[in-house]
Short mmCIF file of C-alpha atoms in Angstrom, two decimals:
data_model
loop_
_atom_site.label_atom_id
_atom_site.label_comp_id
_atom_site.label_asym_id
_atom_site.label_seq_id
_atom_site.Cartn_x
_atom_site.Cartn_y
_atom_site.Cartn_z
CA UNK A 1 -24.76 31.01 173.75
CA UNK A 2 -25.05 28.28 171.48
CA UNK A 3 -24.22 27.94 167.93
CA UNK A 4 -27.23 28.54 165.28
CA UNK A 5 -28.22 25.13 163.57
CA UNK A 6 -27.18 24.63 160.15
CA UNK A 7 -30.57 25.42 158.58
CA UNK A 8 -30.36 28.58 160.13
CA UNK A 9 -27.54 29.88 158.52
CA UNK A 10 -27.39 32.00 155.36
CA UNK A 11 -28.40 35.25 154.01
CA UNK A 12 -30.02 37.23 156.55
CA UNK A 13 -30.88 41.24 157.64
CA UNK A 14 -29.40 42.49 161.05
CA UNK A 15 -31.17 44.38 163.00
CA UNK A 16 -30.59 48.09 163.37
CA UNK A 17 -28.86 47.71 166.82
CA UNK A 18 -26.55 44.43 165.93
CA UNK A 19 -25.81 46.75 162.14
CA UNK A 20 -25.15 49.71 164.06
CA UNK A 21 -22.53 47.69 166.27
CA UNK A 22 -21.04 46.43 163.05
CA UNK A 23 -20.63 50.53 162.10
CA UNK A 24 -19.21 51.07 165.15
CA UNK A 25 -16.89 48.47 166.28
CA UNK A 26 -15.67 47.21 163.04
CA UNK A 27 -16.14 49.94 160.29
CA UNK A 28 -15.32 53.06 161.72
CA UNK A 29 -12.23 51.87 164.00
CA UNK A 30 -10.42 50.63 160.67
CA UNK A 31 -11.65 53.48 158.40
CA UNK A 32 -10.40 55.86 161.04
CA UNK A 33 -6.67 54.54 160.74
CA UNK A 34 -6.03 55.28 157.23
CA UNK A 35 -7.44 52.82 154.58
CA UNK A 36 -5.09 54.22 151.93
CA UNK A 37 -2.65 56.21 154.23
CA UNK A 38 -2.19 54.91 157.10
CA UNK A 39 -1.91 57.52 159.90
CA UNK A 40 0.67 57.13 162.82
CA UNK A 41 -1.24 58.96 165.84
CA UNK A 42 -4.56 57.02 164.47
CA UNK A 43 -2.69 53.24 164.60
CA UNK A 44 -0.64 54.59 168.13
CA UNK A 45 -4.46 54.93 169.69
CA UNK A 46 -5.41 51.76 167.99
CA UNK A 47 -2.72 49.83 169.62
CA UNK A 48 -3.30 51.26 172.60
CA UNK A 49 -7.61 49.78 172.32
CA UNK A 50 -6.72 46.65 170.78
CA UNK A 51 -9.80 47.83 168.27
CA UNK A 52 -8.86 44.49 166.36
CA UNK A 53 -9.89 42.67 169.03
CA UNK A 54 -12.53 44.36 169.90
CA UNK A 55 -13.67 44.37 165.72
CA UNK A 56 -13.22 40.54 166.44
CA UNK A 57 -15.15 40.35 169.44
CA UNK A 58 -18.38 42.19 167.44
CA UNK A 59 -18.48 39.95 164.85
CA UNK A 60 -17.54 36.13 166.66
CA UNK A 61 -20.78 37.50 168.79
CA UNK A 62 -22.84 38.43 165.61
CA UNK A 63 -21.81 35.12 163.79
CA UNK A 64 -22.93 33.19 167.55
CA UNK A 65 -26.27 34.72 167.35
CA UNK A 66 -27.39 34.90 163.61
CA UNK A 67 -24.96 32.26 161.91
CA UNK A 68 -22.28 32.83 158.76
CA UNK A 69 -24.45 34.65 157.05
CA UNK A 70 -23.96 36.43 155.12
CA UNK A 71 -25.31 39.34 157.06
CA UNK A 72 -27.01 41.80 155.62
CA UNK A 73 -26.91 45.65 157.02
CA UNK A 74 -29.34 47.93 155.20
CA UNK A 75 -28.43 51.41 154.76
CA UNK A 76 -30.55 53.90 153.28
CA UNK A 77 -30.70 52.64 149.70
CA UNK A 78 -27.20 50.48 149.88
CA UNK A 79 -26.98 46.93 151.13
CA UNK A 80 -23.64 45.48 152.54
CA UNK A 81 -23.25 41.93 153.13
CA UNK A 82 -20.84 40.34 155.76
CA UNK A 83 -19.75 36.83 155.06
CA UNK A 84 -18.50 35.27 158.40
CA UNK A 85 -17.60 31.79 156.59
CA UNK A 86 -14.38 31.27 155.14
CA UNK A 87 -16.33 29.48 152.22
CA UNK A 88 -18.70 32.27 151.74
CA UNK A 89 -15.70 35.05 151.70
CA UNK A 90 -13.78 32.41 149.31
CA UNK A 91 -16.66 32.13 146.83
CA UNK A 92 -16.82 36.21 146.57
CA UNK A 93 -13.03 36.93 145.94
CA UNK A 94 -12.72 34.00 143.63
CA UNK A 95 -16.12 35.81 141.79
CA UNK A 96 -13.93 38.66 139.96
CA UNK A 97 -14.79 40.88 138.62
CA UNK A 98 -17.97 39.02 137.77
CA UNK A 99 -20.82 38.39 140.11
CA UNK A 100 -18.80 40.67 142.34
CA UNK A 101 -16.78 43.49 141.02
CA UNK A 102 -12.99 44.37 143.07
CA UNK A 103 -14.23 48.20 141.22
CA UNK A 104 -16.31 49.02 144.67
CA UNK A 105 -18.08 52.34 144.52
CA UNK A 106 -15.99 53.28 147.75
CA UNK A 107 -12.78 52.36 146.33
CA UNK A 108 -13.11 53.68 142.49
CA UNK A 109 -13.92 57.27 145.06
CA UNK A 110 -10.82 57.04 146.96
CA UNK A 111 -8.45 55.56 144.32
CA UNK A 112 -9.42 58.01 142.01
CA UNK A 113 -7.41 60.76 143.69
CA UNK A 114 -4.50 59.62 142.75
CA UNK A 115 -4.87 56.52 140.17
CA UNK A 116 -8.11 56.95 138.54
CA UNK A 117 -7.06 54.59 135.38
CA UNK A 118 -5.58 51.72 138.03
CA UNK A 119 -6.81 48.21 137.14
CA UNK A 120 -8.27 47.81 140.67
CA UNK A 121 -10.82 50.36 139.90
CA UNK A 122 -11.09 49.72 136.05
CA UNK A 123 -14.58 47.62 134.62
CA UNK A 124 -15.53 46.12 131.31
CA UNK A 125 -12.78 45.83 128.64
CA UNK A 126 -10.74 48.43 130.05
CA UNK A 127 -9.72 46.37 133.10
CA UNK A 128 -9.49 43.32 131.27
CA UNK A 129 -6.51 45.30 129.09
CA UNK A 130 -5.25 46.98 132.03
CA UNK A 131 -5.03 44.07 134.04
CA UNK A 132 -2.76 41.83 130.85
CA UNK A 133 -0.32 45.10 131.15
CA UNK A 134 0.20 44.74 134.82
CA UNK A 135 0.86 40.88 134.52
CA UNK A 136 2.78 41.47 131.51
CA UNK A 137 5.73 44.10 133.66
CA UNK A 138 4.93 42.20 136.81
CA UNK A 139 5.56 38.96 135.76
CA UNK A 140 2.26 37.57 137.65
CA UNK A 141 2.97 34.24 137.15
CA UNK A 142 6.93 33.81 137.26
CA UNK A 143 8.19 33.00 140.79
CA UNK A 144 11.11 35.05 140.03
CA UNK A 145 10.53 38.36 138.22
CA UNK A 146 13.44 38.76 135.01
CA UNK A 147 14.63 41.75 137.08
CA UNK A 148 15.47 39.70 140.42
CA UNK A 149 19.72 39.92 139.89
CA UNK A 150 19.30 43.85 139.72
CA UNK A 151 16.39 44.20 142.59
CA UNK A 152 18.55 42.14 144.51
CA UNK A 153 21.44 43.90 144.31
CA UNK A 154 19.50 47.35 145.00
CA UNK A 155 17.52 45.79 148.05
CA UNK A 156 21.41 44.56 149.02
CA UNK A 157 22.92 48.15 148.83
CA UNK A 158 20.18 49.99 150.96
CA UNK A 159 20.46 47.72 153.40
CA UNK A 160 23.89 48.26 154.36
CA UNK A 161 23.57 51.82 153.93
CA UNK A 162 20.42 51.34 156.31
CA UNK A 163 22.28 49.48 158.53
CA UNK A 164 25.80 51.61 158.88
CA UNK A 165 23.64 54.29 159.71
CA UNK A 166 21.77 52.23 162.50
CA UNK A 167 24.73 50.78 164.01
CA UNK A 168 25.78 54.68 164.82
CA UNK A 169 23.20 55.04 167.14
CA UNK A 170 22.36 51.30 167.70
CA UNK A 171 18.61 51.78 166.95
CA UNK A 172 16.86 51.42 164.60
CA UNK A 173 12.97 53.33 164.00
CA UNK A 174 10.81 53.42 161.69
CA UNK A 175 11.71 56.66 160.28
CA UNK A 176 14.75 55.71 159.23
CA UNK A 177 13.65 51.70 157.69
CA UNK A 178 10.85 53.74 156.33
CA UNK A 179 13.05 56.35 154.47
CA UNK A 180 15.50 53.47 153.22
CA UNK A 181 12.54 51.24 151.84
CA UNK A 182 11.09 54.42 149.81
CA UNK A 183 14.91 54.05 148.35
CA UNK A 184 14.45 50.67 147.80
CA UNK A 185 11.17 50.89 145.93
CA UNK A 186 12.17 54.26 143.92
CA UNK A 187 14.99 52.66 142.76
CA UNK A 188 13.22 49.08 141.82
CA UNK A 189 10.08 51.04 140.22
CA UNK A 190 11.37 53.67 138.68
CA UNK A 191 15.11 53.79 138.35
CA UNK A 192 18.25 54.48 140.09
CA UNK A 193 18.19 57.74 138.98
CA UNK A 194 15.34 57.98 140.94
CA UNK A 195 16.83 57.07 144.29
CA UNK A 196 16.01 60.64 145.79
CA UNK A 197 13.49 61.07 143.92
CA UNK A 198 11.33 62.25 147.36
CA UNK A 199 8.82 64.73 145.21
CA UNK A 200 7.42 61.89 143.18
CA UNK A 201 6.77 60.21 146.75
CA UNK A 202 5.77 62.67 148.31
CA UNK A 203 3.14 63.81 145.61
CA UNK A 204 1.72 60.56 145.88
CA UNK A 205 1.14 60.36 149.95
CA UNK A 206 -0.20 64.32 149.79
CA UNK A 207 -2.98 62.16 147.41
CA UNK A 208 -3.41 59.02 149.23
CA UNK A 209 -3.84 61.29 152.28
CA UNK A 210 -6.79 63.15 150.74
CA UNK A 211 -8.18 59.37 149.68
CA UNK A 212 -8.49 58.80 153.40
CA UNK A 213 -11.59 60.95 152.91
CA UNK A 214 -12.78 59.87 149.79
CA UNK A 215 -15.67 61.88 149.70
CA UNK A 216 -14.94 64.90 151.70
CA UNK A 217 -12.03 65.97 149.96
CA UNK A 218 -11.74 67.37 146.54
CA UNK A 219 -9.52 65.97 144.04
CA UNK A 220 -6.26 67.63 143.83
CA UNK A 221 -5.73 67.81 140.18
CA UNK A 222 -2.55 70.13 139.87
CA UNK A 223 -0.74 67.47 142.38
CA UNK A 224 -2.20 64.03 139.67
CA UNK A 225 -0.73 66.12 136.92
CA UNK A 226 2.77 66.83 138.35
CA UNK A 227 2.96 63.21 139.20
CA UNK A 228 2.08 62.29 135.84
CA UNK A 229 4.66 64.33 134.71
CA UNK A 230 7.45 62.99 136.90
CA UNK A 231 6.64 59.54 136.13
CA UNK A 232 6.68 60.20 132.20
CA UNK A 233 10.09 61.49 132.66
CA UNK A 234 11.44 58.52 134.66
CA UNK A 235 9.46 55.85 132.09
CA UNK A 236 11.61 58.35 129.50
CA UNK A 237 14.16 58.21 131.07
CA UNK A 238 14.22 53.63 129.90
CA UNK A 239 16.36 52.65 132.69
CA UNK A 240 16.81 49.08 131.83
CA UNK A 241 17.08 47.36 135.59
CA UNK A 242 13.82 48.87 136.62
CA UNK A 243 9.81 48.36 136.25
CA UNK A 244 9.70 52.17 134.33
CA UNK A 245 12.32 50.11 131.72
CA UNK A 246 10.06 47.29 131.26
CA UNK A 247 6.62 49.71 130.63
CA UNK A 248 8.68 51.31 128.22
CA UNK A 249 8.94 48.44 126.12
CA UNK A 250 5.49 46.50 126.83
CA UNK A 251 3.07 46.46 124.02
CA UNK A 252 -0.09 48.63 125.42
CA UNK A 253 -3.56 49.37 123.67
CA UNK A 254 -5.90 52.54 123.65
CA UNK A 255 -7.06 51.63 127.17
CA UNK A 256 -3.85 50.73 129.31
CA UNK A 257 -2.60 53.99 130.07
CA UNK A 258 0.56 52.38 131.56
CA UNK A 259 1.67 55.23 133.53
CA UNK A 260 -1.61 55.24 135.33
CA UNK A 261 -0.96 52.02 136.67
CA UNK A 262 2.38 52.96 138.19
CA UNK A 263 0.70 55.07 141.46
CA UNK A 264 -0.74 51.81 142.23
CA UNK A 265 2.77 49.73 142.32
CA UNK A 266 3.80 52.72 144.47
CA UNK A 267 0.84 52.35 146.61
CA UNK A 268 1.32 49.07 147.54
CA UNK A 269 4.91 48.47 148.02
CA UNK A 270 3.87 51.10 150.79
CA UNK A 271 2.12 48.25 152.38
CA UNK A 272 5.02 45.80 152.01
CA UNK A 273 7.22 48.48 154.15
CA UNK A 274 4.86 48.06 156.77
CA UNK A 275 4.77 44.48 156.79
CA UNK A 276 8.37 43.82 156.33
CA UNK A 277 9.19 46.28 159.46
CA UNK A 278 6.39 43.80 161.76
CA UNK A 279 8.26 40.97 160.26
CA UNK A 280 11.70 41.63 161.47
CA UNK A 281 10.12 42.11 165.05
CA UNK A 282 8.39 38.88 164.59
CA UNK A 283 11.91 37.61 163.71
CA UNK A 284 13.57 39.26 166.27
CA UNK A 285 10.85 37.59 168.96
CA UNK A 286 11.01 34.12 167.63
CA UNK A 287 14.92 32.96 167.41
CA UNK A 288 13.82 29.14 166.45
CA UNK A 289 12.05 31.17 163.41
CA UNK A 290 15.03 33.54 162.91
CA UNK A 291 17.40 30.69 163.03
CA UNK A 292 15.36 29.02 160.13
CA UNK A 293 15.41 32.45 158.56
CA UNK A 294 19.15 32.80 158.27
CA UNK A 295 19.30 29.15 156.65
CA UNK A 296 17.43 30.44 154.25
CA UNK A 297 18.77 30.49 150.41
CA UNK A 298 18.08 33.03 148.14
CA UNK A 299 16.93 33.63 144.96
CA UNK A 300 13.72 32.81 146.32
CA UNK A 301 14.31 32.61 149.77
CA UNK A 302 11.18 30.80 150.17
CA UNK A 303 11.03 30.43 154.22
CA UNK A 304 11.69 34.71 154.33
CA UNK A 305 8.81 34.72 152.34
CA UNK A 306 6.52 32.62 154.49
CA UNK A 307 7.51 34.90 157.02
CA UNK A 308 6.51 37.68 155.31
CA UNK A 309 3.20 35.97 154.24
CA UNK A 310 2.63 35.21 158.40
CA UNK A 311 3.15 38.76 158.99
CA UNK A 312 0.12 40.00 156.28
CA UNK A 313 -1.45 37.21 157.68
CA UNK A 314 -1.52 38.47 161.52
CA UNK A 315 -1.77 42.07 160.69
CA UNK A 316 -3.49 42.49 157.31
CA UNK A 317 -2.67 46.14 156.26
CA UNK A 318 -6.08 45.49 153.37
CA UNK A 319 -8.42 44.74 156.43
CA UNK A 320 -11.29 46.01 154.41
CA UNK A 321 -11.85 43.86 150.54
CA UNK A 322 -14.91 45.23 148.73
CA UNK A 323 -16.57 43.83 146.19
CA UNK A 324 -20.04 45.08 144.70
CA UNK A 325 -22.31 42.76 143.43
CA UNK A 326 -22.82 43.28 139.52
CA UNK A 327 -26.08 40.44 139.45
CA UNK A 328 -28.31 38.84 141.79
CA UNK A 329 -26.35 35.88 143.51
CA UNK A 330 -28.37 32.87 145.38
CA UNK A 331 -27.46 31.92 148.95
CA UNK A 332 -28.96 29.47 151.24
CA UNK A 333 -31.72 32.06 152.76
CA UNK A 334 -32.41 34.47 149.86
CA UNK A 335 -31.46 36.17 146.88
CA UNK A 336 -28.21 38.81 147.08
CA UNK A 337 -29.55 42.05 144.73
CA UNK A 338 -27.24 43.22 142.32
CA UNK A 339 -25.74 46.47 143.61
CA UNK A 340 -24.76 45.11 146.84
CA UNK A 341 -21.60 45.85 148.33
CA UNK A 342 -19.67 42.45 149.91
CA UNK A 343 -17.36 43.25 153.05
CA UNK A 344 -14.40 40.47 153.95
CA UNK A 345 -13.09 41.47 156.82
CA UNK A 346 -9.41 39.90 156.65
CA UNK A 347 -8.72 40.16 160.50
CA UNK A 348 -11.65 38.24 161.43
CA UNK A 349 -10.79 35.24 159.36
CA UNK A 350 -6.73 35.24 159.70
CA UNK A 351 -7.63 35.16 163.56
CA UNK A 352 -10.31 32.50 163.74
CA UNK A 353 -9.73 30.71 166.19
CA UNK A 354 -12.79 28.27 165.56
CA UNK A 355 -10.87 27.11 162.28
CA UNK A 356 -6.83 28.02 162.74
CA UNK A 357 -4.87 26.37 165.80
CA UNK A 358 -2.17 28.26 164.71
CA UNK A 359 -4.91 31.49 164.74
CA UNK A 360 -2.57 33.84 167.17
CA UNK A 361 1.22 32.57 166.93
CA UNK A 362 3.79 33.21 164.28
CA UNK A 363 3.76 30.04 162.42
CA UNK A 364 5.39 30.89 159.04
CA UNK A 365 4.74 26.56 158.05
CA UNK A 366 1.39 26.76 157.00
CA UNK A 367 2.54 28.77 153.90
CA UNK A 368 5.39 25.82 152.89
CA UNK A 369 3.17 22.73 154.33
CA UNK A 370 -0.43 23.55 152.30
CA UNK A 371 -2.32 24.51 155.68
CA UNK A 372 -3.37 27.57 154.44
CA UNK A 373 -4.40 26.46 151.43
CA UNK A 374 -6.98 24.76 152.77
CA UNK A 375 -8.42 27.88 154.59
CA UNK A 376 -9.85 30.09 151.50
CA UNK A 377 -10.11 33.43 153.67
CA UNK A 378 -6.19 33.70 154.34
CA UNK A 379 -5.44 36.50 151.79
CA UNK A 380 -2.75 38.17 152.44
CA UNK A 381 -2.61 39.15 148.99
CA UNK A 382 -5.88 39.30 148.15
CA UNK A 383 -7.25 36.46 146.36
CA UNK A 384 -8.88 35.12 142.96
CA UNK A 385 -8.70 36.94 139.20
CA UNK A 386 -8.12 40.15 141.64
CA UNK A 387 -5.26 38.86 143.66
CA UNK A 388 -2.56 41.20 143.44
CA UNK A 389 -0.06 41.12 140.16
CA UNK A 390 2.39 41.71 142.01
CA UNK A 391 2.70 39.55 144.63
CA UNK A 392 5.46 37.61 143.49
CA UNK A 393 8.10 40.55 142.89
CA UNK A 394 6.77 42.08 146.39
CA UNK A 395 8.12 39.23 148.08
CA UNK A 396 11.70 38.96 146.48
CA UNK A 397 12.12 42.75 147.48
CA UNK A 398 10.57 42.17 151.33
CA UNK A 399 12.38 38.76 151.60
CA UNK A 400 15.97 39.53 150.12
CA UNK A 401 15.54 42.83 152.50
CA UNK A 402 14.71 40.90 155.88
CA UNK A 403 17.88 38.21 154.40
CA UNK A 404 20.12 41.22 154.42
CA UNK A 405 19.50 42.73 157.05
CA UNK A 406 19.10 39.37 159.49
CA UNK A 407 23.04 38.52 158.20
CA UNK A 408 24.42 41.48 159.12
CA UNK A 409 22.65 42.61 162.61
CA UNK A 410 21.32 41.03 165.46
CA UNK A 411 17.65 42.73 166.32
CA UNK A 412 16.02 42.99 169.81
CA UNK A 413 12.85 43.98 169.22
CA UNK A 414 12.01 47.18 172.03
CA UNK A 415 7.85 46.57 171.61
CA UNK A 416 7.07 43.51 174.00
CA UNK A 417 5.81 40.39 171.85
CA UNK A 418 4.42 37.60 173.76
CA UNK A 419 4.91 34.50 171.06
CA UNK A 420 2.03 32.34 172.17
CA UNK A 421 -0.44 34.59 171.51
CA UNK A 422 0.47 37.80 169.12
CA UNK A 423 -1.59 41.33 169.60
CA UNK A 424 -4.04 41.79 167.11
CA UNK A 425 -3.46 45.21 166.74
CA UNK A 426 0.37 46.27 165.94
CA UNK A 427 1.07 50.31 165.61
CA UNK A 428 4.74 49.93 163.27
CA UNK A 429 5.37 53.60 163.69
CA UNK A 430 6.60 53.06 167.24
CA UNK A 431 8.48 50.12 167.04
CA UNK A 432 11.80 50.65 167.47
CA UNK A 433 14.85 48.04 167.66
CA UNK A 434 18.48 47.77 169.55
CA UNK A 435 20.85 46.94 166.19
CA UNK A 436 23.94 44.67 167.56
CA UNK A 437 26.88 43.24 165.34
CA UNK A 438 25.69 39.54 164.66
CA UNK A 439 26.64 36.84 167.63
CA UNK A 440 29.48 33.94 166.25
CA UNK A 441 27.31 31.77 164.17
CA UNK A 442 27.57 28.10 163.38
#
């Protein structure tokens, strides 16, 4: 089918059968493996369909037949609109939080269970306050975060401990990286006294797990409370080599509520677990890659973090970014109402194969050479005044884990991954790895 012309792309309404494929091939699939927990026998079955490619498939069709849009799918009294251009998806994230807002009506209902003063889900003054605090302990705009000897060092330690344990047995699964990362990120948010800490945790995931169903689930306030208590403590508690040390000193105002913004650092080092785990199999699948890797020098270790970067890029684990629409915005075709709710579908654009040779393959360069900053829509971290704050101290953690671990183990990877073209679907809870003492190295 050929391509629409130029003058017929732009804003434009689906109709009901092409919106209800949209529903049902793109929506549903992703909502149904866990947007804020993700759910093991959910991403096994996903796997298994390839529903990635089959999300992709729905809208490379869509964008064939109507143009980039954006599309517009009218339900009831909402309206969603689904860029298909990089540009178009570019222009909304770099539009925060005003013409479109990252506070979606969907996400301020899930995140609510659990964080309900985060800055992702904050508007007006409030998120402008709670946003400086998050920058402020993150260190947004410092490559290295003042903390990075200590996280280092506390990354370093778990790994070993990860991998004496591995070595036992000479496999490594997810259970067990997943358990040792949780150590990792108690111990670099809230303190080393807080190693074990597997209530606080575990709290948290009970409450993500109800955000799954935003909606349907009611809000579980005596669990938010005893959460809020346990984090007080540890914030109390001033460990100096930790985030909790830092909010304990950082100026705040009436808004900030700095422990509220905690369950959200929690939240998404979850993410970085999963991505660091698909990294090491990428690593362990690519040895011209891995042998870069282990040339690699730290503090910033900036090729481990490309890596890392590739791996958010193949398999976003944010595959849904909202924003709603706070004032009518023109596009070529018509007027975008106020109220709207935007859709950027990350997988679609980190796999387009129309605009990325590299669309399928591991190809950690693009992230050193400036090839993906020429492609707005590759946003592995988000992007624009929403991008996340803490991007930067997310990838010392993931990258000085993957350094440790690649030094001290040789990987084989037991999940078949064929290099010149990647699956677009990757279930991490049943990837499992053969752990080997390293081979003589040059």
């Amino acid at each position: 089918m050929p391509r629409p012309s130029p003058e017929d792309h732009g804003l434009k309404t689906l109709p009901a059968t092409d919106a209800l494929r949209v529903l049902t091939g793109v929506a549903l699939p992703t909502v149904a493996g866990g947007v804020i927990k993700r759910l093991p026998p959910a991403m096994k079955l996903a796997d298994r369909l390839r529903v990635d490619e089959s999300a992709d498939r729905v809208l490379r069709r869509l964008r064939d037949r109507h143009g980039d849009g954006p599309l517009l799918i009218k339900a009831g009294k909402r309206t969603f609109a689904l860029p298909l251009s990089s540009a178009d998806a570019g222009r909304v994230l770099a539009g925060a939080p005003s013409p479109f807002s990252p506070a979606n009506l969907e996400k301020r209902a899930a995140l609510s269970h659990f964080q309900p003063h985060g800055v992702l889900i904050s508007q007006g003054p409030e998120r402008g306050e709670r946003r400086q605090f998050n920058e402020n302990v993150l260190e947004t705009g410092e490559p290295l975060h003042h903390l990075a000897p200590a996280v280092a060092a506390k990354v370093r330690e778990e790994a070993n401990r990860l991998l004496e344990l591995a070595e036992v047995g000479g496999r490594l699964d997810w259970d067990a990286f997943n358990a040792a990362w949780w150590r990792i990120v108690r111990r670099v948010t809230l303190g080393d006294a807080a190693r074990d800490d597997h209530r606080t945790t575990d709290l948290l995931a009970g409450l993500r797990m109800r955000a799954n169903l935003a909606y349907g689930m009611k809000k579980n306030k005596a669990a938010r409370e005893e959460l809020g208590h346990r984090l007080r403590a540890h914030v109390a508690r001033g460990e100096k080599d930790c985030l909790a040390g830092v909010v304990a000193q950082a100026p705040t105002g009436p808004e900030t509520d700095p422990l509220g913004q905690i369950p959200h650092w929690l939240f998404a080092f979850d993410a970085a677990g999963i991505t660091s785990y698909r990294a090491l199999a990428l690593l362990a699948t690519h040895p011209a890659e891995r042998a870069k890797a282990l040339q690699d020098e730290g503090p910033l270790f900036p090729y481990l973090r490309a890596c890392e970067l590739e791996s958010v890029r193949l398999w976003p684990t944010t595959p849904m970014i909202l924003r709603d629409s706070t004032e009518d915005t023109d596009w070529p075709g018509g007027t975008l109402p106020s109220g709207s709710t935007v859709l950027v579908f990350a997988p679609f654009f980190h796999r387009d194969e129309e605009e990325l040779p590299f669309a399928n393959r591991f190809t950690p360069e693009i992230w050193l050479d400036g090839r993906a900053r020429e492609h707005p829509a590759l946003v592995p971290f988000s992007a624009g005044p929403a991008e996340c704050p803490g991007r930067n101290l997310v990838l010392l953690v993931t990258s000085t884990l993957l350094s440790a671990l690649l030094e001290q183990a040789e990987f084989t990877a037991l999940t078949t991954l064929e290099p010149g073209r990647l699956p677009s679907t990757f279930d991490n809870f049943g990837l499992e790895f053969d752990v080997t003492a390293p081979r003589q190295r040059p």
